[in-house]
Amino acid sequence: MPPALPVCARGNPNQRRKDKNMSIQRITPVLLVREVEPCVAFWVDILGFKKIAEVPDGNRLGFVILERDGLEIMYQSFRSAEKDAPEAAREINGGRTFLYIEVDRLESIREATTAADVVIPLRDTAYGAKEIGVKDPAGHVIVFAEMTAQPQS
């Protein structure tokens, strides 16, 4: 059975990018979860994102795209992913993700996430950020950061 990720995607030093003029247009995380709906509520109701696309899976959501200010995040249920790409889904089933999101005003995020599970209390970092980390309803850790100063040497 072939691995879910190509060898070069896992950092094989023998694989080299051939097109040095390639332009990356966007990177969008796709987070796999048991249930999509609670995560939609978190991003839409708390953080002000809009649901711009959804794919049902029976009587539940199987996939959703959420957008705000030109940024996107996607959620897909494990069940839907297993139907869509079974080998890849087995590789990451049950795994959690850690997202790092820079914002222009952390206080707004703190106010919006007061009911969220805070896993990284408000802190100032040596690299010049003020941060807070919360969990989404599926357990993914989301760190929001406002760059406030130059990194300390």
mmCIF file with all atom_site columns, C-alpha atoms in Angstrom:
data_model
loop_
_atom_site.group_PDB
_atom_site.id
_atom_site.type_symbol
_atom_site.label_atom_id
_atom_site.label_alt_id
_atom_site.label_comp_id
_atom_site.label_asym_id
_atom_site.label_entity_id
_atom_site.label_seq_id
_atom_site.pdbx_PDB_ins_code
_atom_site.Cartn_x
_atom_site.Cartn_y
_atom_site.Cartn_z
_atom_site.occupancy
_atom_site.B_iso_or_equiv
_atom_site.pdbx_formal_charge
_atom_site.auth_seq_id
_atom_site.auth_comp_id
_atom_site.auth_asym_id
_atom_site.auth_atom_id
_atom_site.pdbx_PDB_model_num
ATOM 1   C CA . MET A 1 1   ? 0.000   0.000  0.000   1.00 0.00 ? 1   MET A CA 1
ATOM 2   C CA . PRO A 1 2   ? 1.557   3.397  -0.956  1.00 0.00 ? 2   PRO A CA 1
ATOM 3   C CA . PRO A 1 3   ? 2.026   6.007  1.775   1.00 0.00 ? 3   PRO A CA 1
ATOM 4   C CA . ALA A 1 4   ? -0.641  8.716  1.998   1.00 0.00 ? 4   ALA A CA 1
ATOM 5   C CA . LEU A 1 5   ? 1.933   11.439 1.332   1.00 0.00 ? 5   LEU A CA 1
ATOM 6   C CA . PRO A 1 6   ? 4.467   11.292 -1.485  1.00 0.00 ? 6   PRO A CA 1
ATOM 7   C CA . VAL A 1 7   ? 8.022   10.776 -0.298  1.00 0.00 ? 7   VAL A CA 1
ATOM 8   C CA . CYS A 1 8   ? 8.999   14.312 -1.345  1.00 0.00 ? 8   CYS A CA 1
ATOM 9   C CA . ALA A 1 9   ? 6.215   15.748 0.838   1.00 0.00 ? 9   ALA A CA 1
ATOM 10  C CA . ARG A 1 10  ? 7.910   14.147 3.819   1.00 0.00 ? 10  ARG A CA 1
ATOM 11  C CA . GLY A 1 11  ? 11.154  15.963 3.226   1.00 0.00 ? 11  GLY A CA 1
ATOM 12  C CA . ASN A 1 12  ? 13.156  13.634 1.002   1.00 0.00 ? 12  ASN A CA 1
ATOM 13  C CA . PRO A 1 13  ? 16.341  15.627 0.283   1.00 0.00 ? 13  PRO A CA 1
ATOM 14  C CA . ASN A 1 14  ? 16.753  13.804 -3.046  1.00 0.00 ? 14  ASN A CA 1
ATOM 15  C CA . GLN A 1 15  ? 13.580  15.434 -4.395  1.00 0.00 ? 15  GLN A CA 1
ATOM 16  C CA . ARG A 1 16  ? 14.119  19.000 -5.599  1.00 0.00 ? 16  ARG A CA 1
ATOM 17  C CA . ARG A 1 17  ? 11.550  21.511 -6.782  1.00 0.00 ? 17  ARG A CA 1
ATOM 18  C CA . LYS A 1 18  ? 12.083  21.872 -10.505 1.00 0.00 ? 18  LYS A CA 1
ATOM 19  C CA . ASP A 1 19  ? 10.029  25.032 -11.143 1.00 0.00 ? 19  ASP A CA 1
ATOM 20  C CA . LYS A 1 20  ? 11.846  27.786 -9.263  1.00 0.00 ? 20  LYS A CA 1
ATOM 21  C CA . ASN A 1 21  ? 9.354   30.339 -10.599 1.00 0.00 ? 21  ASN A CA 1
ATOM 22  C CA . MET A 1 22  ? 6.380   28.573 -9.072  1.00 0.00 ? 22  MET A CA 1
ATOM 23  C CA . SER A 1 23  ? 4.028   30.922 -7.241  1.00 0.00 ? 23  SER A CA 1
ATOM 24  C CA . ILE A 1 24  ? 2.111   29.701 -4.200  1.00 0.00 ? 24  ILE A CA 1
ATOM 25  C CA . GLN A 1 25  ? -1.276  31.418 -4.193  1.00 0.00 ? 25  GLN A CA 1
ATOM 26  C CA . ARG A 1 26  ? -2.736  30.271 -0.898  1.00 0.00 ? 26  ARG A CA 1
ATOM 27  C CA . ILE A 1 27  ? -2.410  27.718 1.864   1.00 0.00 ? 27  ILE A CA 1
ATOM 28  C CA . THR A 1 28  ? -5.649  26.698 3.549   1.00 0.00 ? 28  THR A CA 1
ATOM 29  C CA . PRO A 1 29  ? -5.784  24.308 6.493   1.00 0.00 ? 29  PRO A CA 1
ATOM 30  C CA . VAL A 1 30  ? -8.288  21.451 6.337   1.00 0.00 ? 30  VAL A CA 1
ATOM 31  C CA . LEU A 1 31  ? -9.028  20.183 9.837   1.00 0.00 ? 31  LEU A CA 1
ATOM 32  C CA . LEU A 1 32  ? -10.572 16.737 10.251  1.00 0.00 ? 32  LEU A CA 1
ATOM 33  C CA . VAL A 1 33  ? -13.167 16.397 12.991  1.00 0.00 ? 33  VAL A CA 1
ATOM 34  C CA . ARG A 1 34  ? -15.869 14.048 14.254  1.00 0.00 ? 34  ARG A CA 1
ATOM 35  C CA . GLU A 1 35  ? -18.560 16.714 13.787  1.00 0.00 ? 35  GLU A CA 1
ATOM 36  C CA . VAL A 1 36  ? -18.313 19.756 11.551  1.00 0.00 ? 36  VAL A CA 1
ATOM 37  C CA . GLU A 1 37  ? -21.297 21.680 12.950  1.00 0.00 ? 37  GLU A CA 1
ATOM 38  C CA . PRO A 1 38  ? -19.830 22.740 16.349  1.00 0.00 ? 38  PRO A CA 1
ATOM 39  C CA . CYS A 1 39  ? -16.713 24.032 14.591  1.00 0.00 ? 39  CYS A CA 1
ATOM 40  C CA . VAL A 1 40  ? -18.823 26.077 12.180  1.00 0.00 ? 40  VAL A CA 1
ATOM 41  C CA . ALA A 1 41  ? -20.576 27.676 15.152  1.00 0.00 ? 41  ALA A CA 1
ATOM 42  C CA . PHE A 1 42  ? -17.201 28.500 16.756  1.00 0.00 ? 42  PHE A CA 1
ATOM 43  C CA . TRP A 1 43  ? -15.793 30.245 13.667  1.00 0.00 ? 43  TRP A CA 1
ATOM 44  C CA . VAL A 1 44  ? -19.042 31.899 12.533  1.00 0.00 ? 44  VAL A CA 1
ATOM 45  C CA . ASP A 1 45  ? -20.693 32.893 15.814  1.00 0.00 ? 45  ASP A CA 1
ATOM 46  C CA . ILE A 1 46  ? -17.557 33.718 17.823  1.00 0.00 ? 46  ILE A CA 1
ATOM 47  C CA . LEU A 1 47  ? -14.966 34.801 15.253  1.00 0.00 ? 47  LEU A CA 1
ATOM 48  C CA . GLY A 1 48  ? -17.187 36.322 12.567  1.00 0.00 ? 48  GLY A CA 1
ATOM 49  C CA . PHE A 1 49  ? -16.333 34.018 9.662   1.00 0.00 ? 49  PHE A CA 1
ATOM 50  C CA . LYS A 1 50  ? -18.891 33.224 6.937   1.00 0.00 ? 50  LYS A CA 1
ATOM 51  C CA . LYS A 1 51  ? -19.747 29.784 5.629   1.00 0.00 ? 51  LYS A CA 1
ATOM 52  C CA . ILE A 1 52  ? -19.109 30.026 1.887   1.00 0.00 ? 52  ILE A CA 1
ATOM 53  C CA . ALA A 1 53  ? -19.465 26.364 0.882   1.00 0.00 ? 53  ALA A CA 1
ATOM 54  C CA . GLU A 1 54  ? -20.692 23.134 2.402   1.00 0.00 ? 54  GLU A CA 1
ATOM 55  C CA . VAL A 1 55  ? -21.038 19.518 1.376   1.00 0.00 ? 55  VAL A CA 1
ATOM 56  C CA . PRO A 1 56  ? -23.586 17.373 3.196   1.00 0.00 ? 56  PRO A CA 1
ATOM 57  C CA . ASP A 1 57  ? -22.866 13.817 4.301   1.00 0.00 ? 57  ASP A CA 1
ATOM 58  C CA . GLY A 1 58  ? -26.242 12.274 4.993   1.00 0.00 ? 58  GLY A CA 1
ATOM 59  C CA . ASN A 1 59  ? -28.062 14.471 7.490   1.00 0.00 ? 59  ASN A CA 1
ATOM 60  C CA . ARG A 1 60  ? -24.817 16.082 8.731   1.00 0.00 ? 60  ARG A CA 1
ATOM 61  C CA . LEU A 1 61  ? -22.185 18.335 7.237   1.00 0.00 ? 61  LEU A CA 1
ATOM 62  C CA . GLY A 1 62  ? -19.301 16.449 5.678   1.00 0.00 ? 62  GLY A CA 1
ATOM 63  C CA . PHE A 1 63  ? -17.250 19.455 4.643   1.00 0.00 ? 63  PHE A CA 1
ATOM 64  C CA . VAL A 1 64  ? -17.341 23.232 4.978   1.00 0.00 ? 64  VAL A CA 1
ATOM 65  C CA . ILE A 1 65  ? -15.314 26.244 3.869   1.00 0.00 ? 65  ILE A CA 1
ATOM 66  C CA . LEU A 1 66  ? -15.294 29.275 6.166   1.00 0.00 ? 66  LEU A CA 1
ATOM 67  C CA . GLU A 1 67  ? -13.953 32.691 5.157   1.00 0.00 ? 67  GLU A CA 1
ATOM 68  C CA . ARG A 1 68  ? -13.182 36.068 6.669   1.00 0.00 ? 68  ARG A CA 1
ATOM 69  C CA . ASP A 1 69  ? -11.056 38.932 5.355   1.00 0.00 ? 69  ASP A CA 1
ATOM 70  C CA . GLY A 1 70  ? -9.773  36.832 2.452   1.00 0.00 ? 70  GLY A CA 1
ATOM 71  C CA . LEU A 1 71  ? -8.627  33.987 4.725   1.00 0.00 ? 71  LEU A CA 1
ATOM 72  C CA . GLU A 1 72  ? -10.105 30.499 4.648   1.00 0.00 ? 72  GLU A CA 1
ATOM 73  C CA . ILE A 1 73  ? -10.276 27.483 6.897   1.00 0.00 ? 73  ILE A CA 1
ATOM 74  C CA . MET A 1 74  ? -11.891 24.174 5.988   1.00 0.00 ? 74  MET A CA 1
ATOM 75  C CA . TYR A 1 75  ? -13.331 21.408 8.135   1.00 0.00 ? 75  TYR A CA 1
ATOM 76  C CA . GLN A 1 76  ? -14.142 17.874 7.009   1.00 0.00 ? 76  GLN A CA 1
ATOM 77  C CA . SER A 1 77  ? -15.638 15.058 9.040   1.00 0.00 ? 77  SER A CA 1
ATOM 78  C CA . PHE A 1 78  ? -13.565 11.901 9.483   1.00 0.00 ? 78  PHE A CA 1
ATOM 79  C CA . ARG A 1 79  ? -16.477 9.950  8.007   1.00 0.00 ? 79  ARG A CA 1
ATOM 80  C CA . SER A 1 80  ? -16.527 12.123 4.882   1.00 0.00 ? 80  SER A CA 1
ATOM 81  C CA . ALA A 1 81  ? -12.722 11.997 4.550   1.00 0.00 ? 81  ALA A CA 1
ATOM 82  C CA . GLU A 1 82  ? -12.744 8.201  4.812   1.00 0.00 ? 82  GLU A CA 1
ATOM 83  C CA . LYS A 1 83  ? -15.152 8.078  1.867   1.00 0.00 ? 83  LYS A CA 1
ATOM 84  C CA . ASP A 1 84  ? -13.195 10.693 -0.094  1.00 0.00 ? 84  ASP A CA 1
ATOM 85  C CA . ALA A 1 85  ? -9.588  9.552  0.501   1.00 0.00 ? 85  ALA A CA 1
ATOM 86  C CA . PRO A 1 86  ? -9.492  6.480  2.765   1.00 0.00 ? 86  PRO A CA 1
ATOM 87  C CA . GLU A 1 87  ? -5.697  6.046  2.906   1.00 0.00 ? 87  GLU A CA 1
ATOM 88  C CA . ALA A 1 88  ? -5.034  9.687  3.762   1.00 0.00 ? 88  ALA A CA 1
ATOM 89  C CA . ALA A 1 89  ? -7.858  9.743  6.318   1.00 0.00 ? 89  ALA A CA 1
ATOM 90  C CA . ARG A 1 90  ? -6.416  6.721  8.136   1.00 0.00 ? 90  ARG A CA 1
ATOM 91  C CA . GLU A 1 91  ? -3.041  8.473  8.379   1.00 0.00 ? 91  GLU A CA 1
ATOM 92  C CA . ILE A 1 92  ? -4.465  11.400 10.337  1.00 0.00 ? 92  ILE A CA 1
ATOM 93  C CA . ASN A 1 93  ? -7.573  9.986  12.020  1.00 0.00 ? 93  ASN A CA 1
ATOM 94  C CA . GLY A 1 94  ? -7.751  11.367 15.538  1.00 0.00 ? 94  GLY A CA 1
ATOM 95  C CA . GLY A 1 95  ? -4.851  13.777 15.075  1.00 0.00 ? 95  GLY A CA 1
ATOM 96  C CA . ARG A 1 96  ? -5.077  17.360 16.202  1.00 0.00 ? 96  ARG A CA 1
ATOM 97  C CA . THR A 1 97  ? -3.720  20.498 14.602  1.00 0.00 ? 97  THR A CA 1
ATOM 98  C CA . PHE A 1 98  ? -2.075  23.602 16.028  1.00 0.00 ? 98  PHE A CA 1
ATOM 99  C CA . LEU A 1 99  ? -2.882  26.822 14.137  1.00 0.00 ? 99  LEU A CA 1
ATOM 100 C CA . TYR A 1 100 ? -1.020  30.107 14.650  1.00 0.00 ? 100 TYR A CA 1
ATOM 101 C CA . ILE A 1 101 ? -3.002  33.141 13.498  1.00 0.00 ? 101 ILE A CA 1
ATOM 102 C CA . GLU A 1 102 ? -1.713  36.706 13.533  1.00 0.00 ? 102 GLU A CA 1
ATOM 103 C CA . VAL A 1 103 ? -4.365  39.337 14.225  1.00 0.00 ? 103 VAL A CA 1
ATOM 104 C CA . ASP A 1 104 ? -4.256  43.105 14.335  1.00 0.00 ? 104 ASP A CA 1
ATOM 105 C CA . ARG A 1 105 ? -6.001  43.442 17.713  1.00 0.00 ? 105 ARG A CA 1
ATOM 106 C CA . LEU A 1 106 ? -5.769  40.615 20.230  1.00 0.00 ? 106 LEU A CA 1
ATOM 107 C CA . GLU A 1 107 ? -8.196  42.245 22.665  1.00 0.00 ? 107 GLU A CA 1
ATOM 108 C CA . SER A 1 108 ? -11.060 41.679 20.210  1.00 0.00 ? 108 SER A CA 1
ATOM 109 C CA . ILE A 1 109 ? -10.177 37.982 20.047  1.00 0.00 ? 109 ILE A CA 1
ATOM 110 C CA . ARG A 1 110 ? -9.965  37.734 23.844  1.00 0.00 ? 110 ARG A CA 1
ATOM 111 C CA . GLU A 1 111 ? -13.418 39.283 24.155  1.00 0.00 ? 111 GLU A CA 1
ATOM 112 C CA . ALA A 1 112 ? -14.893 36.991 21.499  1.00 0.00 ? 112 ALA A CA 1
ATOM 113 C CA . THR A 1 113 ? -13.414 33.785 22.965  1.00 0.00 ? 113 THR A CA 1
ATOM 114 C CA . THR A 1 114 ? -14.263 34.228 26.660  1.00 0.00 ? 114 THR A CA 1
ATOM 115 C CA . ALA A 1 115 ? -16.341 31.030 26.620  1.00 0.00 ? 115 ALA A CA 1
ATOM 116 C CA . ALA A 1 116 ? -13.681 29.004 24.786  1.00 0.00 ? 116 ALA A CA 1
ATOM 117 C CA . ASP A 1 117 ? -11.355 26.530 26.477  1.00 0.00 ? 117 ASP A CA 1
ATOM 118 C CA . VAL A 1 118 ? -8.178  28.591 27.026  1.00 0.00 ? 118 VAL A CA 1
ATOM 119 C CA . VAL A 1 119 ? -5.107  26.347 26.834  1.00 0.00 ? 119 VAL A CA 1
ATOM 120 C CA . ILE A 1 120 ? -2.472  29.080 26.580  1.00 0.00 ? 120 ILE A CA 1
ATOM 121 C CA . PRO A 1 121 ? -3.261  31.990 28.895  1.00 0.00 ? 121 PRO A CA 1
ATOM 122 C CA . LEU A 1 122 ? -2.531  35.505 27.679  1.00 0.00 ? 122 LEU A CA 1
ATOM 123 C CA . ARG A 1 123 ? 1.230   35.961 27.453  1.00 0.00 ? 123 ARG A CA 1
ATOM 124 C CA . ASP A 1 124 ? 3.970   38.122 25.992  1.00 0.00 ? 124 ASP A CA 1
ATOM 125 C CA . THR A 1 125 ? 6.633   36.215 24.081  1.00 0.00 ? 125 THR A CA 1
ATOM 126 C CA . ALA A 1 126 ? 10.338  36.715 23.490  1.00 0.00 ? 126 ALA A CA 1
ATOM 127 C CA . TYR A 1 127 ? 9.610   36.966 19.754  1.00 0.00 ? 127 TYR A CA 1
ATOM 128 C CA . GLY A 1 128 ? 7.496   40.108 20.171  1.00 0.00 ? 128 GLY A CA 1
ATOM 129 C CA . ALA A 1 129 ? 3.967   38.706 20.245  1.00 0.00 ? 129 ALA A CA 1
ATOM 130 C CA . LYS A 1 130 ? 1.124   38.911 22.698  1.00 0.00 ? 130 LYS A CA 1
ATOM 131 C CA . GLU A 1 131 ? -0.746  35.577 22.450  1.00 0.00 ? 131 GLU A CA 1
ATOM 132 C CA . ILE A 1 132 ? -3.669  33.568 23.707  1.00 0.00 ? 132 ILE A CA 1
ATOM 133 C CA . GLY A 1 133 ? -4.450  29.956 22.757  1.00 0.00 ? 133 GLY A CA 1
ATOM 134 C CA . VAL A 1 134 ? -7.878  28.337 22.731  1.00 0.00 ? 134 VAL A CA 1
ATOM 135 C CA . LYS A 1 135 ? -9.325  25.009 21.614  1.00 0.00 ? 135 LYS A CA 1
ATOM 136 C CA . ASP A 1 136 ? -12.004 24.764 18.982  1.00 0.00 ? 136 ASP A CA 1
ATOM 137 C CA . PRO A 1 137 ? -14.878 22.333 19.700  1.00 0.00 ? 137 PRO A CA 1
ATOM 138 C CA . ALA A 1 138 ? -12.910 19.487 18.070  1.00 0.00 ? 138 ALA A CA 1
ATOM 139 C CA . GLY A 1 139 ? -9.805  20.008 20.214  1.00 0.00 ? 139 GLY A CA 1
ATOM 140 C CA . HIS A 1 140 ? -7.575  21.767 17.678  1.00 0.00 ? 140 HIS A CA 1
ATOM 141 C CA . VAL A 1 141 ? -5.426  24.433 19.371  1.00 0.00 ? 141 VAL A CA 1
ATOM 142 C CA . ILE A 1 142 ? -5.671  27.905 17.858  1.00 0.00 ? 142 ILE A CA 1
ATOM 143 C CA . VAL A 1 143 ? -3.142  30.496 18.985  1.00 0.00 ? 143 VAL A CA 1
ATOM 144 C CA . PHE A 1 144 ? -4.028  34.096 18.197  1.00 0.00 ? 144 PHE A CA 1
ATOM 145 C CA . ALA A 1 145 ? -1.104  36.527 18.213  1.00 0.00 ? 145 ALA A CA 1
ATOM 146 C CA . GLU A 1 146 ? -0.705  40.267 17.953  1.00 0.00 ? 146 GLU A CA 1
ATOM 147 C CA . MET A 1 147 ? 2.806   41.318 17.028  1.00 0.00 ? 147 MET A CA 1
ATOM 148 C CA . THR A 1 148 ? 3.549   44.043 19.552  1.00 0.00 ? 148 THR A CA 1
ATOM 149 C CA . ALA A 1 149 ? 7.320   44.536 19.550  1.00 0.00 ? 149 ALA A CA 1
ATOM 150 C CA . GLN A 1 150 ? 10.598  43.525 17.998  1.00 0.00 ? 150 GLN A CA 1
ATOM 151 C CA . PRO A 1 151 ? 11.826  40.080 19.060  1.00 0.00 ? 151 PRO A CA 1
ATOM 152 C CA . GLN A 1 152 ? 14.162  40.070 22.029  1.00 0.00 ? 152 GLN A CA 1
ATOM 153 C CA . SER A 1 153 ? 17.739  38.969 21.388  1.00 0.00 ? 153 SER A CA 1
#
